[in-house]
Coordinates of C-alpha atoms and ligand atoms in Angstrom, one line a residue:
X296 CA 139.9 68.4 164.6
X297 CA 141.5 65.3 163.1
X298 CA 143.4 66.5 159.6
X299 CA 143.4 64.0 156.8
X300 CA 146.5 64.1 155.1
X301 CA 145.9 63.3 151.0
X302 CA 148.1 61.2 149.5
X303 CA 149.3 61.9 145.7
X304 CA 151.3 59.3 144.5
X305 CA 153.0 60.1 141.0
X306 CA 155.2 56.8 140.6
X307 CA 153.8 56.7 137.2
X308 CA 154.7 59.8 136.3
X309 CA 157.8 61.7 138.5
X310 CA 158.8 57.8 139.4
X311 CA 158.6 56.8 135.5
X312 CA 161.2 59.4 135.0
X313 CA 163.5 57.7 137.0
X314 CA 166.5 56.6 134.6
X315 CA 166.2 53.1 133.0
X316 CA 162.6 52.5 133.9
X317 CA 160.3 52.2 131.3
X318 CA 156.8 50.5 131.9
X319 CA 154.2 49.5 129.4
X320 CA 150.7 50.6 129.6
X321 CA 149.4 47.1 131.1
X322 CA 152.6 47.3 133.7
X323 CA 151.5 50.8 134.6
X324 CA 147.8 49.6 134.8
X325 CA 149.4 46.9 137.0
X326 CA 150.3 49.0 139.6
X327 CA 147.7 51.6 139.0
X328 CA 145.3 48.9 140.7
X329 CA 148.1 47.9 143.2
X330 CA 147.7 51.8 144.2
X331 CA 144.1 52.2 144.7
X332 CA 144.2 48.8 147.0
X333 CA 147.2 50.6 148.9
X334 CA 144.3 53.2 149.6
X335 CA 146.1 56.6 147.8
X336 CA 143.6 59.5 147.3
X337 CA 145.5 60.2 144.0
X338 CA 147.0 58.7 140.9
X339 CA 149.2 60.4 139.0
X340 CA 148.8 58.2 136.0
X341 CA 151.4 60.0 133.1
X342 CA 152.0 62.9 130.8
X343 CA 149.5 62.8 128.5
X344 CA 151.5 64.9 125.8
X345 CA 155.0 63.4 126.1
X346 CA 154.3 60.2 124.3
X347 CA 151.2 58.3 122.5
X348 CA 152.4 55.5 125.1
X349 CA 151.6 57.6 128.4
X350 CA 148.7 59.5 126.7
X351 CA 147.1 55.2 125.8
X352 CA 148.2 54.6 130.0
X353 CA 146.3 57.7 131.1
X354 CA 143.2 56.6 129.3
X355 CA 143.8 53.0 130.4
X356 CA 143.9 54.0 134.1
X357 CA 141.0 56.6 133.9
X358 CA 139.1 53.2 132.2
X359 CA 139.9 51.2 135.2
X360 CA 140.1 52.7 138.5
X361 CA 137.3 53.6 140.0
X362 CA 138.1 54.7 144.0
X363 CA 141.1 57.3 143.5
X364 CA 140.9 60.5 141.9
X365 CA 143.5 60.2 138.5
X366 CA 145.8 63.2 137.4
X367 CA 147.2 63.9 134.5
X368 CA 150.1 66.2 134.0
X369 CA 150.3 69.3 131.3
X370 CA 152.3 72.3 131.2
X371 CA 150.4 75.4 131.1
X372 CA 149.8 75.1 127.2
X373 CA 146.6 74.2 126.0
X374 CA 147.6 71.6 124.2
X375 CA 148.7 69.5 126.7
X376 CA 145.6 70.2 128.4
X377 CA 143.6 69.1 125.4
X378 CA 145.4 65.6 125.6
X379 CA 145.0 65.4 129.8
X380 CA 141.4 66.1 128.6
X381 CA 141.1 63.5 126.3
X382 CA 143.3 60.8 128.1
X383 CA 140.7 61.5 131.3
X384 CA 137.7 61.2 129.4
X385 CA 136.6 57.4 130.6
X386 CA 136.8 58.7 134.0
X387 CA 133.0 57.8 135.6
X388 CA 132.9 61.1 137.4
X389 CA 134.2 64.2 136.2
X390 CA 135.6 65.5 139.4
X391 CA 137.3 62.4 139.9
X392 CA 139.5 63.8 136.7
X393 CA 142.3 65.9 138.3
X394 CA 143.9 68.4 135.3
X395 CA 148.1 69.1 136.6
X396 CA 149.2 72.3 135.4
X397 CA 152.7 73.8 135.9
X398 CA 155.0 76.4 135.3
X399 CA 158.5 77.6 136.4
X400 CA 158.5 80.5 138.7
X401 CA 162.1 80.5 139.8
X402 CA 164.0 83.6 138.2
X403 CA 166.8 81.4 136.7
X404 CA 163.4 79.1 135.3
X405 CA 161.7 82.1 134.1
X406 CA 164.7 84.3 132.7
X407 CA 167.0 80.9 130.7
X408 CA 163.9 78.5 130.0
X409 CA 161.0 80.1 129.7
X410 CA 162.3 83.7 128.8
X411 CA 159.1 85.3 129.4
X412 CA 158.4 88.5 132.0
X413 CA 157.0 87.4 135.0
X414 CA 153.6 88.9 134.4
X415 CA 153.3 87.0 131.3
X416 CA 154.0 83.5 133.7
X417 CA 150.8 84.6 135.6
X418 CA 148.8 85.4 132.8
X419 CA 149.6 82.0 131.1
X420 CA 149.4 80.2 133.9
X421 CA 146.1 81.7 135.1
X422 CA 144.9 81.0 131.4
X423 CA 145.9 77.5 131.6
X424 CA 144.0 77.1 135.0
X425 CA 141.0 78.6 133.5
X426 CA 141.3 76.6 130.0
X427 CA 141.1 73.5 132.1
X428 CA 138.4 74.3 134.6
X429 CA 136.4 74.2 131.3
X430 CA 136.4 70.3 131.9
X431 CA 136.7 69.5 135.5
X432 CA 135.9 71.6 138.8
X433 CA 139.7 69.6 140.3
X434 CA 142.2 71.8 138.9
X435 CA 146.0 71.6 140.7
X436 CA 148.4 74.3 139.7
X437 CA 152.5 73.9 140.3
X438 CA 154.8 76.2 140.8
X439 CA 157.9 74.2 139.2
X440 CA 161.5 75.1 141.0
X441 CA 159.1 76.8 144.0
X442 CA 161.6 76.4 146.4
X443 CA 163.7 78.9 144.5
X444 CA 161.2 81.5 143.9
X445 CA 161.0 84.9 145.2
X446 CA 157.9 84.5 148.2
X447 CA 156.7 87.6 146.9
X448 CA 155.9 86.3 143.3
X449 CA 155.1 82.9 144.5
X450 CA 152.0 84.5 146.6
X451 CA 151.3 86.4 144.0
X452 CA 150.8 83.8 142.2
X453 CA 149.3 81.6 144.3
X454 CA 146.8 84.1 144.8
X455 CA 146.0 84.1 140.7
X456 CA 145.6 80.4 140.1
X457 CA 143.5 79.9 143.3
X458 CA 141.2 83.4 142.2
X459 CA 141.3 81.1 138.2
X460 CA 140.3 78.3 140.5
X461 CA 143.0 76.2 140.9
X462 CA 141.7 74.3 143.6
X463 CA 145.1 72.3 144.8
X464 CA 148.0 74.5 144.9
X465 CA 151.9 72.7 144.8
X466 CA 154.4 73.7 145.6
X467 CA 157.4 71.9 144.4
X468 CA 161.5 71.4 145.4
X469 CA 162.2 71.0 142.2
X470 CA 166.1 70.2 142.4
X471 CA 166.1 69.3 146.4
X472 CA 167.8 72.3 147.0
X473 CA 166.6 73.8 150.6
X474 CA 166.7 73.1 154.0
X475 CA 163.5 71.5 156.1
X476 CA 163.1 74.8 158.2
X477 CA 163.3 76.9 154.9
X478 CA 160.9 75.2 153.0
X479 CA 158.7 75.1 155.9
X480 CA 158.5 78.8 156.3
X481 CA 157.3 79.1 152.3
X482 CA 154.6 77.1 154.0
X483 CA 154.0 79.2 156.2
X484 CA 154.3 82.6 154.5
X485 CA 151.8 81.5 152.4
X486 CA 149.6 80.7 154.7
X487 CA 149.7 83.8 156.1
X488 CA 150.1 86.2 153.3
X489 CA 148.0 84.4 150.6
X490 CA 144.3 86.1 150.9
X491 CA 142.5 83.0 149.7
X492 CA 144.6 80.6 150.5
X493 CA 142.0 78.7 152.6
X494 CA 140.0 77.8 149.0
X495 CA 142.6 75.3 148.1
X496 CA 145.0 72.6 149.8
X497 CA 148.8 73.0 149.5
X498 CA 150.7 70.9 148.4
X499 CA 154.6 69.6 148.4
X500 CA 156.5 67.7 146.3
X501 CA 160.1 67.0 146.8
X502 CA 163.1 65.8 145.1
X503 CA 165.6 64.4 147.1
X504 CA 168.8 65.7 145.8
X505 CA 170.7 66.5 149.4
X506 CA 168.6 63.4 150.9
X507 CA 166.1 65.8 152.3
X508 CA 162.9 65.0 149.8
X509 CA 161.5 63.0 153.0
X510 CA 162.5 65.4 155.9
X511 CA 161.0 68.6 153.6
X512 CA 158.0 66.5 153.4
X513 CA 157.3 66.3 157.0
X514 CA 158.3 69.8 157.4
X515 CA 155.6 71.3 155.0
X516 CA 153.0 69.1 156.6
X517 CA 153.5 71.1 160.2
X518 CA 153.4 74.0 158.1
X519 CA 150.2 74.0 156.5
X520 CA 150.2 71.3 153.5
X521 CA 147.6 68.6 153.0
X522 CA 148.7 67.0 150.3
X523 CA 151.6 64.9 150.2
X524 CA 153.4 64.1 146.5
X525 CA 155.7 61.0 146.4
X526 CA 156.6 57.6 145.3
X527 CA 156.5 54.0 146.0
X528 CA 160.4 53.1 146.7
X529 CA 161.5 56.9 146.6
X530 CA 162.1 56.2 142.6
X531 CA 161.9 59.7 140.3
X532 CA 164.0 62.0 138.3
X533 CA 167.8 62.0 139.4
X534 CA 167.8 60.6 143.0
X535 CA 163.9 60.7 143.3
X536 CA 161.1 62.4 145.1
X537 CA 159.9 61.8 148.5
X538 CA 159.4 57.5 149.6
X539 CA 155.4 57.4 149.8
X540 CA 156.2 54.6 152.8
X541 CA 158.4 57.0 154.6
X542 CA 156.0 59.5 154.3
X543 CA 153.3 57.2 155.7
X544 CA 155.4 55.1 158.2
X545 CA 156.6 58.3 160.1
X546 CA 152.7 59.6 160.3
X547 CA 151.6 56.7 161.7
X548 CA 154.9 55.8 164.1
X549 CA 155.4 59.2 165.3
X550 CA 151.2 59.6 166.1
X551 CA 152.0 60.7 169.5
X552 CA 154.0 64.0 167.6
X553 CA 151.2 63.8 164.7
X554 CA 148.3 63.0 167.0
X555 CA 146.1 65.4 164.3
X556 CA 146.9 63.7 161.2
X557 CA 146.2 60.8 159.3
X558 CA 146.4 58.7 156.1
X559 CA 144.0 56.7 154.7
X560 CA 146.7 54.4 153.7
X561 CA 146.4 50.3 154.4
X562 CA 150.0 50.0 155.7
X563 CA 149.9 46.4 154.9
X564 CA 149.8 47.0 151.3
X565 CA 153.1 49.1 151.5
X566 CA 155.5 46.0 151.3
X567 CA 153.5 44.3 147.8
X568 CA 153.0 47.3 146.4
X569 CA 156.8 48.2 147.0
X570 CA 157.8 44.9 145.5
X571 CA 155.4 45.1 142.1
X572 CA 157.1 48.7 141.5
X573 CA 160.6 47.3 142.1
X574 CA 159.8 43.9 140.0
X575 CA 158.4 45.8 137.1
X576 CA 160.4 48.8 136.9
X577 CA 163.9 46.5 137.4
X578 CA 164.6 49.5 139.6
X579 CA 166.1 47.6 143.2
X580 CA 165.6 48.2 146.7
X581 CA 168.6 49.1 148.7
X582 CA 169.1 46.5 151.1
X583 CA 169.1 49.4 154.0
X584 CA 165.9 51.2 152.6
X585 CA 164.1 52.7 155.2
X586 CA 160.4 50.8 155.7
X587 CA 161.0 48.4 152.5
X588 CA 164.7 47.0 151.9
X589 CA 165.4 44.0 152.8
X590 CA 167.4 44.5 156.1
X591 CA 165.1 47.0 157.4
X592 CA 163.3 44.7 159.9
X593 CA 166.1 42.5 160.2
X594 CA 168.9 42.3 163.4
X595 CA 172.6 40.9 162.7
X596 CA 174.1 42.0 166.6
X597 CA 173.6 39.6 169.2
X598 CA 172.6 42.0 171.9
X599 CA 169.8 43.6 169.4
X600 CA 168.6 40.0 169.0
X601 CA 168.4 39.2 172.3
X602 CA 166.6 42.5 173.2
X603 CA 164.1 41.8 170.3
X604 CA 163.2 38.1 171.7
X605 CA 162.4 40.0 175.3
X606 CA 160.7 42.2 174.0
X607 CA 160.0 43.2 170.2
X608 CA 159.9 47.1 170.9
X609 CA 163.3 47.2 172.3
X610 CA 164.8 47.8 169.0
X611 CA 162.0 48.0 166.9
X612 CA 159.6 51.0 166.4
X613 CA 156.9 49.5 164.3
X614 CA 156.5 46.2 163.5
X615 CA 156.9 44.5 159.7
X616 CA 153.5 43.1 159.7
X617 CA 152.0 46.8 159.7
X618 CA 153.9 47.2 156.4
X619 CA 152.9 43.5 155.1
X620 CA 156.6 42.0 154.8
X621 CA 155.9 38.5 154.7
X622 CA 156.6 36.5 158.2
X623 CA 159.1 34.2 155.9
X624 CA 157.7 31.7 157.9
X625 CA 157.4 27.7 156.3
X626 CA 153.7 28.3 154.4
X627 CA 153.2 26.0 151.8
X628 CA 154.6 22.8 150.1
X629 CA 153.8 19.6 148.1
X630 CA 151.0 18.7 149.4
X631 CA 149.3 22.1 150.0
X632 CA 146.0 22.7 147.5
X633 CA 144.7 25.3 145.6
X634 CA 142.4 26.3 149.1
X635 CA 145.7 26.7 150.6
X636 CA 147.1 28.6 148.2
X637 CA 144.4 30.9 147.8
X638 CA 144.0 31.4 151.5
X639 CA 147.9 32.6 151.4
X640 CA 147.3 34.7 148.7
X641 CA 144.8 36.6 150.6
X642 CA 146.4 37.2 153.5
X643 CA 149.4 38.3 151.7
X644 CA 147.0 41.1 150.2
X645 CA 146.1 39.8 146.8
X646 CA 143.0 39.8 145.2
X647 CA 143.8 37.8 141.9
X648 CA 141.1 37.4 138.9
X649 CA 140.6 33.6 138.2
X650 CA 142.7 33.6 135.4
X651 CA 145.8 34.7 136.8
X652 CA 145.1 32.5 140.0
X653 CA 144.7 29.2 138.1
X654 CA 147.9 30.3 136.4
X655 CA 149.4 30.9 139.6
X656 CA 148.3 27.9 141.2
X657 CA 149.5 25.6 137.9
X658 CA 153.4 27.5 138.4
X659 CA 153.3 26.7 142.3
X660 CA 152.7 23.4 141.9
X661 CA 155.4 23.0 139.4
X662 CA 158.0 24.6 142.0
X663 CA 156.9 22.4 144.6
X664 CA 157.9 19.1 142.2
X665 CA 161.7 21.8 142.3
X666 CA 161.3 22.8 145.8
X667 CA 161.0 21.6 149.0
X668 CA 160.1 24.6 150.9
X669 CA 158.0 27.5 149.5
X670 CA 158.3 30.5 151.8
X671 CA 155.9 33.9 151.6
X672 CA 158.9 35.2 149.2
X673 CA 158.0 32.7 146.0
X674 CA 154.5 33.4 146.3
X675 CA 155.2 37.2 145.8
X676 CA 157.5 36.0 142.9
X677 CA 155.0 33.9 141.5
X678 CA 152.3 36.8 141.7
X679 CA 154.7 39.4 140.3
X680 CA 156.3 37.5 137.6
X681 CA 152.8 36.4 136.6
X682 CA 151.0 39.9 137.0
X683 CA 154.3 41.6 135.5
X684 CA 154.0 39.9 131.9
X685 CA 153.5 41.5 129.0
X686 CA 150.7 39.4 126.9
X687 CA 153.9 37.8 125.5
X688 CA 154.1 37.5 122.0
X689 CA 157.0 35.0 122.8
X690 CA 157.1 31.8 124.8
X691 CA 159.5 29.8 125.9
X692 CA 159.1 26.4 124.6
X693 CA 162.7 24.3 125.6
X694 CA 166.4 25.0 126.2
X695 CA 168.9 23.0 126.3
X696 CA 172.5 24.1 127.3
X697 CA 176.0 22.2 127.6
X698 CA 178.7 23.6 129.6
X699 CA 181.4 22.5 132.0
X700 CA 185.1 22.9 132.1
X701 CA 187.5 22.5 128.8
X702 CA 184.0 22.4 126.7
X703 CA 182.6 25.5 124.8
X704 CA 179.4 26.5 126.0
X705 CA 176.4 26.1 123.7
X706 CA 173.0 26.4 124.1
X707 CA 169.9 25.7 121.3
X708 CA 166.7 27.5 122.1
X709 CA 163.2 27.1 121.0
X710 CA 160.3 29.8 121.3
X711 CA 157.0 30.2 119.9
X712 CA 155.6 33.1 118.7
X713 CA 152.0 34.5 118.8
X714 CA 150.7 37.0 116.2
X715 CA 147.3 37.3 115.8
X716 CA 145.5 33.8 115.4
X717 CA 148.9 32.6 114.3
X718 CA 151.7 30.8 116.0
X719 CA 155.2 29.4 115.0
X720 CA 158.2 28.2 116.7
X721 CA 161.8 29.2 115.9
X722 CA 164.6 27.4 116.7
X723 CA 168.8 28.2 117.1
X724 CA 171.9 27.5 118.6
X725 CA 174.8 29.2 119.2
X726 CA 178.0 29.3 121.5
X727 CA 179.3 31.9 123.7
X728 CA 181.7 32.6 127.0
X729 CA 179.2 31.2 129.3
X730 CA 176.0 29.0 128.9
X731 CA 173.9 32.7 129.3
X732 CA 175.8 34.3 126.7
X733 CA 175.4 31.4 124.0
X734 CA 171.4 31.1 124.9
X735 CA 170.8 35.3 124.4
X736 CA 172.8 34.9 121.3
X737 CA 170.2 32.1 120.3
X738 CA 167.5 34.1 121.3
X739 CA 169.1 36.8 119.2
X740 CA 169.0 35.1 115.8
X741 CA 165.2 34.2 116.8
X742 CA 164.9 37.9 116.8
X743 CA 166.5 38.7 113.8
X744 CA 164.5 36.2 112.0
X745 CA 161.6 36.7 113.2
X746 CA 161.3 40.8 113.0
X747 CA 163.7 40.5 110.2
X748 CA 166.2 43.1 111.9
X749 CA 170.0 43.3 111.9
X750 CA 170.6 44.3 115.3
X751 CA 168.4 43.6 118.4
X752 CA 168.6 45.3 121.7
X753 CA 171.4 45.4 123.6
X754 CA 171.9 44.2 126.9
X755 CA 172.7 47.0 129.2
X756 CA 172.1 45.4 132.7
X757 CA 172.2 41.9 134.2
X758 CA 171.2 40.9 137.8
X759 CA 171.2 38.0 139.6
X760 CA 170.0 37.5 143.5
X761 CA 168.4 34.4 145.8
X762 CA 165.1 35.4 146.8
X763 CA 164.3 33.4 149.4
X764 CA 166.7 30.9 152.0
X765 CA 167.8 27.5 151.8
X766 CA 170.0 26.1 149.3
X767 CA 166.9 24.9 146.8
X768 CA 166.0 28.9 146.8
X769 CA 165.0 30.0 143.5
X770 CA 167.3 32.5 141.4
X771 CA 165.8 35.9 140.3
X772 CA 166.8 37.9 137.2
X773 CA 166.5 41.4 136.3
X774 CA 167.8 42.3 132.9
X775 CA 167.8 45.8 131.3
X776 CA 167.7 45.6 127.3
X777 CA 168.5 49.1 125.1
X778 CA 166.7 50.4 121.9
X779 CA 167.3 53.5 120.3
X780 CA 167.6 55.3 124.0
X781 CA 164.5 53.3 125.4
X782 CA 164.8 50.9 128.2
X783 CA 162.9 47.2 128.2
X784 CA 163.2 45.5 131.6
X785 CA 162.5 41.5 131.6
X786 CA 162.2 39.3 135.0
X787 CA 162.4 35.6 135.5
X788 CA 162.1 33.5 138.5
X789 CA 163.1 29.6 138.8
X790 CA 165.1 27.8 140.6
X791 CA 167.6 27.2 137.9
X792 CA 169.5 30.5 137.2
X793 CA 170.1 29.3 133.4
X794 CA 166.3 29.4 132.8
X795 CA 165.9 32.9 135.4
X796 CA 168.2 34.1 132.9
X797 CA 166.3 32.9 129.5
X798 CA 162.9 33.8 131.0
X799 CA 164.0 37.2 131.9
X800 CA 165.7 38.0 128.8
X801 CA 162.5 36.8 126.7
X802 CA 160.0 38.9 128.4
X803 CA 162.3 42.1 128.3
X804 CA 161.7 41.3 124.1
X805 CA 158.6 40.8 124.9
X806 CA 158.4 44.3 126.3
X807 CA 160.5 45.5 123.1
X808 CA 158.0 43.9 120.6
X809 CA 155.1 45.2 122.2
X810 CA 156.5 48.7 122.5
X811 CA 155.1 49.0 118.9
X812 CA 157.1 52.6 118.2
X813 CA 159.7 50.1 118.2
X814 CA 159.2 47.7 115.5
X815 CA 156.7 49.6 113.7
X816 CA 156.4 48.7 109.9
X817 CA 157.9 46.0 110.4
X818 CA 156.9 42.6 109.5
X819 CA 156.8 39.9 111.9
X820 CA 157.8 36.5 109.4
X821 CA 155.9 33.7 109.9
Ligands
LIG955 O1 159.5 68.5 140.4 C1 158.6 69.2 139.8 O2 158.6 70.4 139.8 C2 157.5 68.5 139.1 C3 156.4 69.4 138.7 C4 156.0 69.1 137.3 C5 155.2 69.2 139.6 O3 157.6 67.3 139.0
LIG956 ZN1 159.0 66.4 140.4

């Protein structure tokens, strides 16, 4: 019998935790939709209790998606599971609402954090799995830090939660500690030891500490799991949790090894979701990134080229179309229409509302006036940089910068600001050690003006790379902006890296302003 592997992907929650990325609710409702057109089974959408900004993302999500079960996560406290409760509410079915409870079972968890004897951890947790049955029949308990926990506690349990009817049991690698062939076995033991094991689906959930988060993966699935935790990219806390793609790439390559299981994952949505997640989180792709960096299909020796123009599968084991990389082939240029574009857009796996397309189309056209050639890689740009946005309250009006040799950089900047029916435009110069520096320090005084603050947020990261070929390519920037320990990312695409720069650095205060913790009370001058 054919075994369906679920997939549970928690890139909005274990991924968000990832240092420096921070997403706003629309970014995270960006990719939530990206996710249920990649064809997961599950959405982790947040932790409804840690913030009033993942609690609002949660409720968002549960508004919005309608073919994927959504998860919230809660410690085994029933106040967390009152706000999973509340944040899942606009969910159209009830069982579509998954409740995440955890606890530590680990003796170092249970003895320094929790300090609690371990029959009071499987009283609370079994309360918690009961508190939150109350609300939906989809209940999935964790065992945090499993892979350090004594196997006979852990099916002991087990046994508990699934008898208070947890109906998904997990069973995390907390700090990516063990070996594939040990966590395996804990499979397998509880498998065989568990009495009612067979009223629930395990799950696993690894870190990848020792590099191992994918390999465990794989391991638990032979041994009894059904459910598969992970992330687009690999992203998560410290070096991440298991790479969704991975995951999914090595099912489907390796069917003649996994000829009984099978994801309902539409590979070709793998690459564009990969790219939203990287675009909007600011977190990049290493180049040599299994399934999804940007070498990974690509062949520098001349004897592997050679071999690949015989015949493909000589050095390649699946092919980059499965995934949906983009051919990079010559698509569209000056003369291409809005049919054109929209057919591209399609077969590169989007399905855009009118808005956004007409928005789309209007930015293409301008790049074609910049650009000769526009290659599958500015589309995805386009589409990202345009989906990514924050409903700015800042535009970018003009800039004009003068630099050279022996001259002293200086830039004057004008942006107009939104805020409610109103709208104003500020305007400053400045100089600084490069044309960049004296056009954020312009944008800086807009900022103070405008929010009437002293200091603004402080640049933390700046990146700069070609995303497509030819010498007309267009610049893209990534810059990471600090706030009293919060992140804001900003990206900007053009093919002048002056205005990637301004662009990026605008909608990463764009992110700031709307993060309205941030500048609460105070008064936007107009
Ligand atoms: O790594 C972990 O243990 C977790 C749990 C909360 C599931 O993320
Ligand atoms: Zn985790």
């Amino acid at each position: 019998m054919n075994k369906k592997i679920f997939i549970f992907d928690t890139t909005l929650r274990d991924g968000e935790q990832s240092p420096g990325a921070s997403l706003t609710s629309k970014q995270k409702l960006d990719i939530a939709f990206q996710l249920e057109r990649l064809g997961v089974d599950i959405i982790e959408a947040g932790f409804p209790i840690a913030s009033p900004g993942d609690k609002e993302a949660v409720f968002m999500i549960a508004k919005n998606i309608t073919n994927c079960q959504v998860a919230g996560l809660a410690r085994a406290r029933r106040e967390d599971i009152d706000a999973c409760i509340e944040s899942l509410k606009p969910l159209k079915k009830r069982d579509l609402a998954r409740i995440h409870t955890f606890i530590a079972t680990s003796n170092i968890h249970i003895k320094y954090k929790l300090k609690m004897s371990k029959e009071d951890v499987i009283a609370t947790a079994v309360n918690a799995v009961k508190y939150a049955k109350r609300f939906t029949s989809n209940i999935e308990f964790s065992c945090e830090d499993a892979g350090r926990s004594e196997i006979d506690f852990l099916c002991k349990i087990v046994e508990e939660a699934i008898k208070a009817g947890a109906t998904t049991i997990n069973i995390p690698e907390t700090v990516g500690y063990t070996l594939p062939q040990e966590y395996g076995s804990l499979f397998k033991e509880l498998v065989n030891r568990v009495p009612n094991i067979d009223k629930c689906i395990l799950s696993t959930h690894c870190h990848n500490d020792l590099g191992l988060a994918v390999a465990n993966s794989i391991s638990a699935i032979l041994n009894g799991a059904r459910q598969v935790e992970c992330t687009i990219n690999g992203i998560g806390e410290r070096a991440g949790n298991a790479s969704l793609e991975e995951v999914v790439m090595i099912l489907k390559t390796r069917k003649d090894y996994f000829d009984k299981f099978y994801t309902d994952i539409n590979t070709k949505e793998i690459y564009p979701t990969s790219k939203l997640v990287s675009n909007l989180t600011g977190i990049v792709v290493q180049p040599n990134k299994a399934i999804v960096g940007a070498n990974a299909f690509k062949h520098e020796s001349g004897i592997h080229q050679d071999g690949v123009l015989k015949k493909r599968q000589t050095y390649e084991i699946m092919s980059a179309k499965d995934v949906g990389v983009p051919s990079n082939e010559l698509v569209l240029g000056k003369h291409s229409g809005r049919h054109a574009l929209d057919k591209r857009l399609k077969q590169l796996g989007y399905s855009l509302d009118k808005k956004i397309s007409n928005k789309i189309f209007y930015k293409f056209k301008q790049l074609c006036d910049k650009k000769k050639y526009v290659f599958d890689e500015d589309i995805f740009a386009l589409v990202n940089e345009e989906v990514g946005k924050s409903e700015g309250k800042l535009e970018l009006k003009y800039f004009h910068i003068s630099s050279g040799s022996g001259i002293l950089p200086t830039a004057t900047i004008e942006l107009e600001i939104k805020h409610g029916q109103k709208t104003k435009c500020f305007r400053q110069a400045d100089f600084g050690d490069g044309p960049i520096d004296a056009a954020y320090k312009a944008i800086d005084k807009i900022i103070c003006e405008m929010l009437n603050i002293c200091v603004t947020p402080k640049l933390v990261d700046y990146s700069l790379k070609a995303i497509s070929s030819g010498k007309d390519a267009q610049g893209e920037v990534v810059v990471k902006l600090e706030y009293n320990k919060t992140t804001f990312t900003g990206r900007g695409i053009s093919t002048d890296v002056v205005e990637a720069s301004i662009k990026a650095y605008v909608c990463a205060l764009n992110n700031f302003i709307l993060n309205k913790k941030m500048y609460k009370g105070v008064k936007i001058h107009l």
